[in-house]
PDB file of C-alpha atoms in Angstrom:
ATOM      1  CA  UNK A   1     -87.210 -91.978  16.133  1.00 59.00           C
ATOM      2  CA  UNK A   2     -86.490 -95.318  14.535  1.00 68.00           C
ATOM      3  CA  UNK A   3     -84.974 -96.086  11.157  1.00 68.00           C
ATOM      4  CA  UNK A   4     -83.377 -99.130   9.595  1.00 66.00           C
ATOM      5  CA  UNK A   5     -79.887 -98.069   8.695  1.00 80.00           C
ATOM      6  CA  UNK A   6     -77.715-101.030   7.865  1.00 96.00           C
ATOM      7  CA  UNK A   7     -76.798-104.617   8.428  1.00 97.00           C
ATOM      8  CA  UNK A   8     -74.346-106.840  10.255  1.00 98.00           C
ATOM      9  CA  UNK A   9     -71.915-108.222   7.686  1.00 98.00           C
ATOM     10  CA  UNK A  10     -69.989-110.428  10.104  1.00 98.00           C
ATOM     11  CA  UNK A  11     -69.865-111.372  13.767  1.00 98.00           C
ATOM     12  CA  UNK A  12     -66.322-111.926  15.036  1.00 98.00           C
ATOM     13  CA  UNK A  13     -64.850-113.278  18.245  1.00 98.00           C
ATOM     14  CA  UNK A  14     -61.542-114.578  19.528  1.00 97.00           C
ATOM     15  CA  UNK A  15     -59.829-117.039  17.212  1.00 96.00           C
ATOM     16  CA  UNK A  16     -56.568-117.437  19.120  1.00 94.00           C
ATOM     17  CA  UNK A  17     -54.492-115.558  21.667  1.00 94.00           C
ATOM     18  CA  UNK A  18     -51.151-114.357  20.336  1.00 93.00           C
ATOM     19  CA  UNK A  19     -47.903-112.842  21.583  1.00 93.00           C
ATOM     20  CA  UNK A  20     -48.596-109.107  21.710  1.00 92.00           C
ATOM     21  CA  UNK A  21     -45.092-108.129  20.600  1.00 90.00           C
ATOM     22  CA  UNK A  22     -45.020-105.412  23.270  1.00 89.00           C
ATOM     23  CA  UNK A  23     -43.499-105.214  26.727  1.00 83.00           C
ATOM     24  CA  UNK A  24     -46.486-103.801  28.614  1.00 83.00           C
ATOM     25  CA  UNK A  25     -48.692-106.852  27.999  1.00 85.00           C
ATOM     26  CA  UNK A  26     -47.460-110.181  26.702  1.00 89.00           C
ATOM     27  CA  UNK A  27     -50.644-111.647  25.211  1.00 94.00           C
ATOM     28  CA  UNK A  28     -53.320-110.239  22.942  1.00 94.00           C
ATOM     29  CA  UNK A  29     -56.806-111.302  21.864  1.00 94.00           C
ATOM     30  CA  UNK A  30     -56.834-109.021  18.809  1.00 96.00           C
ATOM     31  CA  UNK A  31     -57.117-111.989  16.420  1.00 97.00           C
ATOM     32  CA  UNK A  32     -60.881-112.089  15.874  1.00 98.00           C
ATOM     33  CA  UNK A  33     -62.479-114.178  13.106  1.00 98.00           C
ATOM     34  CA  UNK A  34     -65.985-114.298  11.667  1.00 98.00           C
ATOM     35  CA  UNK A  35     -68.207-117.098  12.961  1.00 98.00           C
ATOM     36  CA  UNK A  36     -71.376-118.661  11.610  1.00 97.00           C
ATOM     37  CA  UNK A  37     -74.750-118.606  13.330  1.00 97.00           C
ATOM     38  CA  UNK A  38     -76.069-116.517  16.197  1.00 98.00           C
ATOM     39  CA  UNK A  39     -73.821-115.427  19.063  1.00 98.00           C
ATOM     40  CA  UNK A  40     -75.234-114.343  22.420  1.00 98.00           C
ATOM     41  CA  UNK A  41     -74.227-110.872  23.605  1.00 98.00           C
ATOM     42  CA  UNK A  42     -74.551-109.689  27.204  1.00 98.00           C
ATOM     43  CA  UNK A  43     -73.077-106.884  29.299  1.00 97.00           C
ATOM     44  CA  UNK A  44     -69.639-108.483  29.095  1.00 96.00           C
ATOM     45  CA  UNK A  45     -69.642-108.798  25.302  1.00 98.00           C
ATOM     46  CA  UNK A  46     -69.897-111.733  22.926  1.00 98.00           C
ATOM     47  CA  UNK A  47     -70.118-115.273  24.218  1.00 98.00           C
ATOM     48  CA  UNK A  48     -66.798-116.976  23.523  1.00 96.00           C
ATOM     49  CA  UNK A  49     -64.857-113.722  23.167  1.00 97.00           C
ATOM     50  CA  UNK A  50     -62.381-112.217  25.593  1.00 93.00           C
ATOM     51  CA  UNK A  51     -59.677-109.575  26.056  1.00 91.00           C
ATOM     52  CA  UNK A  52     -56.200-109.923  27.508  1.00 88.00           C
ATOM     53  CA  UNK A  53     -55.383-106.298  28.279  1.00 84.00           C
ATOM     54  CA  UNK A  54     -58.145-105.574  30.760  1.00 83.00           C
ATOM     55  CA  UNK A  55     -56.667-102.173  31.678  1.00 80.00           C
ATOM     56  CA  UNK A  56     -57.611-100.638  28.338  1.00 79.00           C
ATOM     57  CA  UNK A  57     -59.979-103.140  26.730  1.00 86.00           C
ATOM     58  CA  UNK A  58     -63.252-104.784  27.693  1.00 90.00           C
ATOM     59  CA  UNK A  59     -65.604-103.854  30.494  1.00 93.00           C
ATOM     60  CA  UNK A  60     -69.207-102.667  30.224  1.00 96.00           C
ATOM     61  CA  UNK A  61     -68.407 -99.540  28.172  1.00 97.00           C
ATOM     62  CA  UNK A  62     -66.282-101.495  25.681  1.00 97.00           C
ATOM     63  CA  UNK A  63     -68.329-104.666  25.527  1.00 98.00           C
ATOM     64  CA  UNK A  64     -68.668-104.627  21.743  1.00 98.00           C
ATOM     65  CA  UNK A  65     -66.463-103.044  19.070  1.00 98.00           C
ATOM     66  CA  UNK A  66     -67.793-102.327  15.567  1.00 98.00           C
ATOM     67  CA  UNK A  67     -66.005-101.278  12.392  1.00 98.00           C
ATOM     68  CA  UNK A  68     -67.658-100.281   9.147  1.00 98.00           C
ATOM     69  CA  UNK A  69     -67.092-101.902   5.770  1.00 98.00           C
ATOM     70  CA  UNK A  70     -66.613 -98.448   4.198  1.00 97.00           C
ATOM     71  CA  UNK A  71     -63.774 -97.614   6.577  1.00 97.00           C
ATOM     72  CA  UNK A  72     -62.169-101.017   6.072  1.00 98.00           C
ATOM     73  CA  UNK A  73     -62.396-100.562   2.287  1.00 98.00           C
ATOM     74  CA  UNK A  74     -60.514 -97.256   2.482  1.00 97.00           C
ATOM     75  CA  UNK A  75     -57.672 -99.010   4.272  1.00 98.00           C
ATOM     76  CA  UNK A  76     -57.747-101.899   1.796  1.00 98.00           C
ATOM     77  CA  UNK A  77     -57.289 -99.427  -1.047  1.00 97.00           C
ATOM     78  CA  UNK A  78     -54.368 -97.761   0.695  1.00 96.00           C
ATOM     79  CA  UNK A  79     -52.623-100.920   1.870  1.00 97.00           C
ATOM     80  CA  UNK A  80     -53.348-102.961  -1.241  1.00 97.00           C
ATOM     81  CA  UNK A  81     -54.579-106.026   0.597  1.00 97.00           C
ATOM     82  CA  UNK A  82     -57.759-107.575   1.881  1.00 97.00           C
ATOM     83  CA  UNK A  83     -58.633-106.806   5.494  1.00 98.00           C
ATOM     84  CA  UNK A  84     -61.062-109.560   6.425  1.00 98.00           C
ATOM     85  CA  UNK A  85     -63.798-109.134   8.992  1.00 98.00           C
ATOM     86  CA  UNK A  86     -62.161-109.170  12.412  1.00 98.00           C
ATOM     87  CA  UNK A  87     -58.802-107.826  11.205  1.00 98.00           C
ATOM     88  CA  UNK A  88     -59.302-104.583  13.133  1.00 98.00           C
ATOM     89  CA  UNK A  89     -60.096-106.601  16.250  1.00 97.00           C
ATOM     90  CA  UNK A  90     -63.759-105.789  15.779  1.00 98.00           C
ATOM     91  CA  UNK A  91     -66.665-107.900  16.974  1.00 98.00           C
ATOM     92  CA  UNK A  92     -68.994-106.563  14.301  1.00 98.00           C
ATOM     93  CA  UNK A  93     -68.234-105.629  10.694  1.00 98.00           C
ATOM     94  CA  UNK A  94     -71.185-103.524   9.570  1.00 98.00           C
ATOM     95  CA  UNK A  95     -72.390-101.729   6.455  1.00 98.00           C
ATOM     96  CA  UNK A  96     -74.893 -98.986   5.763  1.00 97.00           C
ATOM     97  CA  UNK A  97     -74.435 -97.340   9.149  1.00 96.00           C
ATOM     98  CA  UNK A  98     -71.711 -95.055  10.506  1.00 95.00           C
ATOM     99  CA  UNK A  99     -69.449 -96.175  13.313  1.00 97.00           C
ATOM    100  CA  UNK A 100     -66.824 -93.440  13.749  1.00 98.00           C
ATOM    101  CA  UNK A 101     -69.403 -90.843  12.760  1.00 97.00           C
ATOM    102  CA  UNK A 102     -72.105 -92.245  15.030  1.00 97.00           C
ATOM    103  CA  UNK A 103     -73.275 -89.939  17.801  1.00 97.00           C
ATOM    104  CA  UNK A 104     -72.150 -90.826  21.308  1.00 97.00           C
ATOM    105  CA  UNK A 105     -75.196 -92.226  23.069  1.00 97.00           C
ATOM    106  CA  UNK A 106     -76.762 -93.362  19.789  1.00 97.00           C
ATOM    107  CA  UNK A 107     -78.637 -96.641  20.178  1.00 98.00           C
ATOM    108  CA  UNK A 108     -78.831 -99.493  17.693  1.00 98.00           C
ATOM    109  CA  UNK A 109     -81.113-102.494  17.650  1.00 98.00           C
ATOM    110  CA  UNK A 110     -79.554-105.477  15.928  1.00 98.00           C
ATOM    111  CA  UNK A 111     -81.981-108.157  14.830  1.00 97.00           C
ATOM    112  CA  UNK A 112     -85.042-108.464  17.057  1.00 96.00           C
ATOM    113  CA  UNK A 113     -83.627-108.071  20.564  1.00 97.00           C
ATOM    114  CA  UNK A 114     -80.045-106.879  20.987  1.00 98.00           C
ATOM    115  CA  UNK A 115     -79.715-103.167  21.718  1.00 98.00           C
ATOM    116  CA  UNK A 116     -76.375-101.384  21.934  1.00 98.00           C
ATOM    117  CA  UNK A 117     -75.346 -97.830  22.824  1.00 98.00           C
ATOM    118  CA  UNK A 118     -72.360 -96.021  21.303  1.00 98.00           C
ATOM    119  CA  UNK A 119     -69.872 -95.119  24.026  1.00 98.00           C
ATOM    120  CA  UNK A 120     -66.723 -93.835  22.309  1.00 97.00           C
ATOM    121  CA  UNK A 121     -63.749 -94.357  19.994  1.00 97.00           C
ATOM    122  CA  UNK A 122     -61.138 -97.054  19.856  1.00 96.00           C
ATOM    123  CA  UNK A 123     -57.688 -95.702  20.724  1.00 93.00           C
ATOM    124  CA  UNK A 124     -55.016 -97.531  18.683  1.00 95.00           C
ATOM    125  CA  UNK A 125     -52.311 -99.153  20.768  1.00 93.00           C
ATOM    126  CA  UNK A 126     -48.868-100.626  20.247  1.00 93.00           C
ATOM    127  CA  UNK A 127     -50.289-104.142  20.056  1.00 94.00           C
ATOM    128  CA  UNK A 128     -52.473-103.032  17.127  1.00 96.00           C
ATOM    129  CA  UNK A 129     -49.356-101.645  15.467  1.00 96.00           C
ATOM    130  CA  UNK A 130     -47.523-104.958  15.793  1.00 96.00           C
ATOM    131  CA  UNK A 131     -50.569-106.846  14.517  1.00 97.00           C
ATOM    132  CA  UNK A 132     -50.956-104.594  11.456  1.00 97.00           C
ATOM    133  CA  UNK A 133     -47.282-104.872  10.499  1.00 96.00           C
ATOM    134  CA  UNK A 134     -47.509-101.580   8.606  1.00 97.00           C
ATOM    135  CA  UNK A 135     -45.041 -98.683   8.967  1.00 96.00           C
ATOM    136  CA  UNK A 136     -46.134 -96.122  11.595  1.00 97.00           C
ATOM    137  CA  UNK A 137     -49.514 -97.820  11.789  1.00 98.00           C
ATOM    138  CA  UNK A 138     -50.681 -96.272  15.084  1.00 97.00           C
ATOM    139  CA  UNK A 139     -49.838 -92.776  13.831  1.00 97.00           C
ATOM    140  CA  UNK A 140     -51.529 -93.332  10.465  1.00 97.00           C
ATOM    141  CA  UNK A 141     -54.641 -94.867  12.014  1.00 98.00           C
ATOM    142  CA  UNK A 142     -54.896 -91.984  14.481  1.00 97.00           C
ATOM    143  CA  UNK A 143     -54.410 -89.308  11.823  1.00 97.00           C
ATOM    144  CA  UNK A 144     -57.155 -90.712   9.622  1.00 96.00           C
ATOM    145  CA  UNK A 145     -59.472 -90.944  12.607  1.00 96.00           C
ATOM    146  CA  UNK A 146     -61.565 -93.872  11.340  1.00 98.00           C
ATOM    147  CA  UNK A 147     -61.551 -95.461  14.772  1.00 98.00           C
ATOM    148  CA  UNK A 148     -64.787 -97.431  14.740  1.00 98.00           C
ATOM    149  CA  UNK A 149     -66.969 -97.377  17.833  1.00 98.00           C
ATOM    150  CA  UNK A 150     -67.280 -99.106  21.176  1.00 98.00           C
ATOM    151  CA  UNK A 151     -70.690 -99.979  22.604  1.00 98.00           C
ATOM    152  CA  UNK A 152     -72.265-100.945  25.872  1.00 98.00           C
ATOM    153  CA  UNK A 153     -75.111-103.455  25.943  1.00 98.00           C
ATOM    154  CA  UNK A 154     -78.526-102.049  26.816  1.00 98.00           C
ATOM    155  CA  UNK A 155     -80.593-105.173  26.067  1.00 98.00           C
ATOM    156  CA  UNK A 156     -78.810-108.539  25.727  1.00 98.00           C
ATOM    157  CA  UNK A 157     -79.622-110.820  22.837  1.00 98.00           C
ATOM    158  CA  UNK A 158     -78.250-112.790  19.910  1.00 98.00           C
ATOM    159  CA  UNK A 159     -76.566-111.369  16.815  1.00 98.00           C
ATOM    160  CA  UNK A 160     -75.568-112.963  13.540  1.00 98.00           C
ATOM    161  CA  UNK A 161     -74.432-111.984  10.066  1.00 98.00           C
ATOM    162  CA  UNK A 162     -77.296-110.592   8.034  1.00 98.00           C
ATOM    163  CA  UNK A 163     -79.135-109.029  10.970  1.00 98.00           C
ATOM    164  CA  UNK A 164     -80.606-105.603  10.211  1.00 97.00           C
ATOM    165  CA  UNK A 165     -79.372-102.637  12.221  1.00 98.00           C
ATOM    166  CA  UNK A 166     -82.024-100.136  13.234  1.00 97.00           C
ATOM    167  CA  UNK A 167     -81.015 -96.807  14.755  1.00 97.00           C
ATOM    168  CA  UNK A 168     -83.589 -96.289  17.500  1.00 96.00           C
ATOM    169  CA  UNK A 169     -82.229 -93.159  19.189  1.00 96.00           C
ATOM    170  CA  UNK A 170     -79.813 -90.344  18.345  1.00 96.00           C
ATOM    171  CA  UNK A 171     -79.041 -87.775  21.084  1.00 96.00           C
ATOM    172  CA  UNK A 172     -79.694 -84.155  20.189  1.00 95.00           C
ATOM    173  CA  UNK A 173     -76.184 -83.024  21.173  1.00 96.00           C
ATOM    174  CA  UNK A 174     -74.862 -84.519  17.925  1.00 96.00           C
ATOM    175  CA  UNK A 175     -71.301 -85.084  19.183  1.00 96.00           C
ATOM    176  CA  UNK A 176     -69.788 -87.999  17.298  1.00 97.00           C
ATOM    177  CA  UNK A 177     -67.162 -90.585  18.095  1.00 97.00           C
ATOM    178  CA  UNK A 178     -64.857 -88.777  15.660  1.00 97.00           C
ATOM    179  CA  UNK A 179     -65.472 -85.436  17.405  1.00 95.00           C
ATOM    180  CA  UNK A 180     -64.322 -86.942  20.682  1.00 95.00           C
ATOM    181  CA  UNK A 181     -61.303 -88.706  19.188  1.00 95.00           C
ATOM    182  CA  UNK A 182     -59.963 -85.662  17.327  1.00 94.00           C
ATOM    183  CA  UNK A 183     -60.909 -83.157  20.032  1.00 92.00           C
ATOM    184  CA  UNK A 184     -60.745 -80.328  17.504  1.00 88.00           C
ATOM    185  CA  UNK A 185     -63.824 -78.543  18.830  1.00 91.00           C
ATOM    186  CA  UNK A 186     -63.695 -78.348  22.647  1.00 91.00           C
ATOM    187  CA  UNK A 187     -66.991 -76.442  22.724  1.00 91.00           C
ATOM    188  CA  UNK A 188     -68.772 -79.481  21.294  1.00 92.00           C
ATOM    189  CA  UNK A 189     -67.184 -81.676  23.931  1.00 94.00           C
ATOM    190  CA  UNK A 190     -68.470 -79.346  26.620  1.00 94.00           C
ATOM    191  CA  UNK A 191     -71.952 -79.898  25.179  1.00 94.00           C
ATOM    192  CA  UNK A 192     -71.374 -83.640  25.353  1.00 96.00           C
ATOM    193  CA  UNK A 193     -70.465 -83.463  29.041  1.00 96.00           C
ATOM    194  CA  UNK A 194     -73.504 -81.317  29.780  1.00 95.00           C
ATOM    195  CA  UNK A 195     -76.083 -83.275  27.798  1.00 95.00           C
ATOM    196  CA  UNK A 196     -75.057 -86.936  27.684  1.00 95.00           C
ATOM    197  CA  UNK A 197     -75.657 -88.858  30.918  1.00 92.00           C
ATOM    198  CA  UNK A 198     -73.826 -92.043  31.784  1.00 93.00           C
ATOM    199  CA  UNK A 199     -70.583 -91.425  29.914  1.00 96.00           C
ATOM    200  CA  UNK A 200     -67.811 -93.911  30.539  1.00 94.00           C
ATOM    201  CA  UNK A 201     -65.152 -92.610  32.950  1.00 93.00           C
ATOM    202  CA  UNK A 202     -62.482 -92.783  30.228  1.00 91.00           C
ATOM    203  CA  UNK A 203     -64.614 -90.828  27.757  1.00 93.00           C
ATOM    204  CA  UNK A 204     -65.468 -88.183  30.342  1.00 94.00           C
ATOM    205  CA  UNK A 205     -61.801 -87.878  31.248  1.00 92.00           C
ATOM    206  CA  UNK A 206     -60.784 -87.621  27.591  1.00 89.00           C
ATOM    207  CA  UNK A 207     -63.369 -84.928  26.919  1.00 93.00           C
ATOM    208  CA  UNK A 208     -62.289 -82.904  29.951  1.00 93.00           C
ATOM    209  CA  UNK A 209     -58.638 -83.167  28.952  1.00 89.00           C
ATOM    210  CA  UNK A 210     -59.449 -81.984  25.447  1.00 88.00           C
ATOM    211  CA  UNK A 211     -61.440 -79.088  26.847  1.00 89.00           C
ATOM    212  CA  UNK A 212     -58.598 -78.162  29.205  1.00 86.00           C
ATOM    213  CA  UNK A 213     -56.113 -78.311  26.346  1.00 77.00           C
ATOM    214  CA  UNK A 214     -54.181 -81.186  27.857  1.00 57.00           C
ATOM    215  CA  UNK A 215     -52.611 -83.954  25.843  1.00 50.00           C
ATOM    216  CA  UNK A 216     -54.625 -87.155  26.068  1.00 45.00           C
ATOM    217  CA  UNK A 217     -52.556 -90.181  26.895  1.00 46.00           C
ATOM    218  CA  UNK A 218     -52.044 -92.530  23.964  1.00 40.00           C
ATOM    219  CA  UNK A 219     -52.629 -96.081  25.176  1.00 42.00           C
ATOM    220  CA  UNK A 220     -49.438 -97.910  24.290  1.00 29.00           C
TER     221      UNK A 220
END
């Protein structure tokens, strides 16, 4: 299965570290900005990018974070302001392809070489709340459930704005990033655990907690 589904609207990486505004970590790399030209992506993420909170961000299963233009537009309408590419801390702003409603394990080819695999949802944290400067932002973001998606890198390569996105594989289990984040159907999560190999430890733990009816820790 292979179908062209969308495009990369912007490639974003660290612009400047900032004070996180929280006590748990003092610095944040959430301030991403769009850059021109191709950027190399490997198992660690985008060249020139970084994370500060390595407990909950970064690593091979969170090497790349994508957010869709449709989801950003919904927030722009609600907040009444422009949310430029990178505002959500994303590395890729994309259009024409689902992020939160992508299937876990789904694979994308971006441009000619880079291949990514969907690994799970972004969990909003206190630092994101400070950055957004909107009342009850973490709660509102969580309730809407438009989390965007994290990816691991299957085949390294360059990416730049304008690259086509081709969906090259969608697992038959059909469990989406949103399904995992909301946890409203534990039976579907049991299917995910049974049918999707190579889940990240945090995703596997989250799914098992949802199945067991336990509250998943919110990463503040």
